[in-house]
Short mmCIF file of C-alpha atoms and ligand atoms in Angstrom, two decimals:
data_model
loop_
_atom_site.label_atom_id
_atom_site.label_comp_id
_atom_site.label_asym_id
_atom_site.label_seq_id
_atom_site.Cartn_x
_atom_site.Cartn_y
_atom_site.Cartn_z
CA UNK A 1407 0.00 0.00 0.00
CA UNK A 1408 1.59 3.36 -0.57
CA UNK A 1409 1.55 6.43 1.52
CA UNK A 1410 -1.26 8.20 -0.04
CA UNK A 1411 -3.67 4.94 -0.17
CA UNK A 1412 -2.40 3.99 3.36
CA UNK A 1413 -3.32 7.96 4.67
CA UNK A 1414 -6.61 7.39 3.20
CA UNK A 1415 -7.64 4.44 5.08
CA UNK A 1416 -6.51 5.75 8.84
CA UNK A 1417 -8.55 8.71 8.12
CA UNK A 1418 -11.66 6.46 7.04
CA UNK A 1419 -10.73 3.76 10.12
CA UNK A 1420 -10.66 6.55 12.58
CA UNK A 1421 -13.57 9.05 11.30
CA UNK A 1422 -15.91 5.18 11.40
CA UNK A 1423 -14.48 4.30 14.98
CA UNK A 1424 -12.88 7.16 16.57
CA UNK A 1425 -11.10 5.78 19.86
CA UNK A 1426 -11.27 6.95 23.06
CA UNK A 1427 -14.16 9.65 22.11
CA UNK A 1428 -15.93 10.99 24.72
CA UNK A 1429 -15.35 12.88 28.13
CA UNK A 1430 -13.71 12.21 31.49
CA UNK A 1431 -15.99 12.84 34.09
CA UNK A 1432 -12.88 12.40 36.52
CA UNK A 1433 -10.64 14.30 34.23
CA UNK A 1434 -7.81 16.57 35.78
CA UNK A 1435 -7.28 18.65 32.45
CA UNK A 1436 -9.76 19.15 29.93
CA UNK A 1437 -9.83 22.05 26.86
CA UNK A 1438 -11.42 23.53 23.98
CA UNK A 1439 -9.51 23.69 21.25
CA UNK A 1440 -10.44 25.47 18.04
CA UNK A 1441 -9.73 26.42 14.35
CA UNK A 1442 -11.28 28.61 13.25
CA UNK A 1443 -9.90 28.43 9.39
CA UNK A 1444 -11.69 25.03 8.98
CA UNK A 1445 -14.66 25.35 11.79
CA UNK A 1446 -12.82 22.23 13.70
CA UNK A 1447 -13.71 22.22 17.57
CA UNK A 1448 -12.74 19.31 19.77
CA UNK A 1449 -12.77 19.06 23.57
CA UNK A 1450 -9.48 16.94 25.04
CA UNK A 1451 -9.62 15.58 28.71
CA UNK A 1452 -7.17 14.12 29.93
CA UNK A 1453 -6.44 12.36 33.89
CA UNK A 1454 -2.56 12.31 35.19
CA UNK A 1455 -1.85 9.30 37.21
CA UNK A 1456 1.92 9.90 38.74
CA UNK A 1457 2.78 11.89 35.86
CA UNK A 1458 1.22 10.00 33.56
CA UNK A 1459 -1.56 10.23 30.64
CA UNK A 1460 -3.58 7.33 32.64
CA UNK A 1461 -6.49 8.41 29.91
CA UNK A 1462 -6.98 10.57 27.58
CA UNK A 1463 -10.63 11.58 25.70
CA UNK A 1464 -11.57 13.48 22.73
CA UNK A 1465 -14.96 15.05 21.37
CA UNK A 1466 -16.14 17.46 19.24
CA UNK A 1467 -17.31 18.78 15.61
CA UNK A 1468 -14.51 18.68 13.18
CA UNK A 1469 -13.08 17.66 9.56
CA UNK A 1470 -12.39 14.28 9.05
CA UNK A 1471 -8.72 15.02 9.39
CA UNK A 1472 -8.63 16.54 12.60
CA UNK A 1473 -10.92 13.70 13.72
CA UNK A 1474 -8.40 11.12 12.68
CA UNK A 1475 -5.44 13.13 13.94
CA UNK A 1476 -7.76 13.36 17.63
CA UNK A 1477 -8.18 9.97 17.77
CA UNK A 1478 -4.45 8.54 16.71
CA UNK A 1479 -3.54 10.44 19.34
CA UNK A 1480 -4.94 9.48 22.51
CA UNK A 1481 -3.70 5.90 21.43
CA UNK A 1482 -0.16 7.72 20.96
CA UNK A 1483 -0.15 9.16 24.49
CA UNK A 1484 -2.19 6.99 26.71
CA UNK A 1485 0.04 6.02 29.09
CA UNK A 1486 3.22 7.89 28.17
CA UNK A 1487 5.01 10.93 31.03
CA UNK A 1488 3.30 14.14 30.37
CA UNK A 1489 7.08 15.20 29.06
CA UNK A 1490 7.43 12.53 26.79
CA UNK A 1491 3.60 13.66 25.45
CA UNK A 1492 4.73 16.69 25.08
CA UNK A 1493 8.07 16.15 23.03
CA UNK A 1494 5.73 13.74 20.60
CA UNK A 1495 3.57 16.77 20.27
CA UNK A 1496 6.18 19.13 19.37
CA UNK A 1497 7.37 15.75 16.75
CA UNK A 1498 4.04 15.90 14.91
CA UNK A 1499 3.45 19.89 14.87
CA UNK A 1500 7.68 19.56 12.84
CA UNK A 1501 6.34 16.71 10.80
CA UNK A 1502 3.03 18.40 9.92
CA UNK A 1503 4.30 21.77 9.17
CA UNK A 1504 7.18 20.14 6.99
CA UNK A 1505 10.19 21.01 9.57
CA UNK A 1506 11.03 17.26 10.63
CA UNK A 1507 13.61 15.47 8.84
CA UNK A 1508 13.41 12.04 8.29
CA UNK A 1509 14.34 10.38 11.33
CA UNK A 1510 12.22 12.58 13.47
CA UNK A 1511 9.00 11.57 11.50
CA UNK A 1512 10.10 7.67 11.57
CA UNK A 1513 9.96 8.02 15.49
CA UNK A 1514 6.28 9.00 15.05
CA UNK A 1515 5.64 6.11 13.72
CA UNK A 1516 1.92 5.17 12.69
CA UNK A 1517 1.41 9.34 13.14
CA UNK A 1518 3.65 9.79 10.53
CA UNK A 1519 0.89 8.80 8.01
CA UNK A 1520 0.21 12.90 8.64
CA UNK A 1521 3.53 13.92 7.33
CA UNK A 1522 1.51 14.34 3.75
CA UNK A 1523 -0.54 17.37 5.07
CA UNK A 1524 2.76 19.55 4.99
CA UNK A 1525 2.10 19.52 1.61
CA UNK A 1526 -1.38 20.44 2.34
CA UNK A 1527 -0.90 24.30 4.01
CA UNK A 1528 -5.02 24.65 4.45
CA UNK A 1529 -5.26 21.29 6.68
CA UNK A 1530 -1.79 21.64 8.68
CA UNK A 1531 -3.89 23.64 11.88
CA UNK A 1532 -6.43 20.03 11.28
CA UNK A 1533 -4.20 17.81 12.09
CA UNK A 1534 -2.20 19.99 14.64
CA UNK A 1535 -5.27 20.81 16.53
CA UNK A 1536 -5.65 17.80 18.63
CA UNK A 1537 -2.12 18.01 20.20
CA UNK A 1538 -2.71 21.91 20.45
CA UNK A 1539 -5.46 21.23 22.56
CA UNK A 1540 -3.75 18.53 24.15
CA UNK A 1541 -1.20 21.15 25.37
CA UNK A 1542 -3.65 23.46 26.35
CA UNK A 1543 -5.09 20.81 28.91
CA UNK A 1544 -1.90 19.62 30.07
CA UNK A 1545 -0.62 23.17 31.20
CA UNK A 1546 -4.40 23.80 33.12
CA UNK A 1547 -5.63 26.00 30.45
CA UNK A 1548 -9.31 25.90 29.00
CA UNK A 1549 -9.09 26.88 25.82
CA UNK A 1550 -6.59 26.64 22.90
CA UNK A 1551 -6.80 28.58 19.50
CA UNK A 1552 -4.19 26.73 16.77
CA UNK A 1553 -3.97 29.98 15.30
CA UNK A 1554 -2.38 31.17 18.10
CA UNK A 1555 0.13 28.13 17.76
CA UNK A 1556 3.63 29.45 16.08
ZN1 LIG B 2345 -10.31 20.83 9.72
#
């Protein structure tokens, strides 16, 4: 399969079964995240357990790429240090904005099915959303704008 077939089916896979959608009721970090160049808004809640993502949930009304990019990753960070979630962030926001070379976007691994929207300039804030928002939670603030994000 190549890269452009393989991109299409995540993005299918995850806008039919988005994981871990939903809320935390017992969350310890939850924001709003928006874009407002495509009209994507997503809620992320997360709960630290020792310093860790013990889970992670996602919501919201967004493009299919954002969706997808939402949902790969709360399975990327479930479970990881909040510092190592935050370095994979800063990973994907390089490989999605074209600045990673290739052996940052190989340590992304299954995420670095995104590195195609570099090429796409309209749906880079899409797919950066997610961890934008992601951020946002982390660092106890309740609302994230990607067009804020540099
Ligand atoms: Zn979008």
């Amino acid at each position: 399969m190549n890269a452009q077939s393989l991109y299409h089916e995540v993005i299918l896979d995850h806008n039919r079964r988005p994981r871990n959608h939903g809320d935390l009721p017992d969350a310890s970090g939850r924001a709003e995240g928006l874009n407002p160049l495509c009209g994507d808004r997503l809620t992320v809640s997360v709960r630290l357990d020792d310093g860790r993502i013990g889970a992670i949930a996602f919501h919201g009304d967004s493009c299919a790429i954002c969706k997808a990019s939402g949902s790969m990753m709360t399975q990327a960070v479930k479970g990881l240090p909040v510092a190592e979630a935050r370095a994979l962030a800063a990973d994907f926001r390089a490989m999605a904005t074209g600045e990673a070379d290739e052996a940052r976007t190989h340590r992304l691994g299954r995420l670095s099915v995104f590195a195609g929207v570099a090429q796409l300039p309209g749906r880079v804030k899409c797919a950066v959303l997610p961890w934008h928002t992601l951020g946002a939670a982390l660092a106890g603030q309740a609302h994230a704008d990607v067009t804020d994000a540099p």
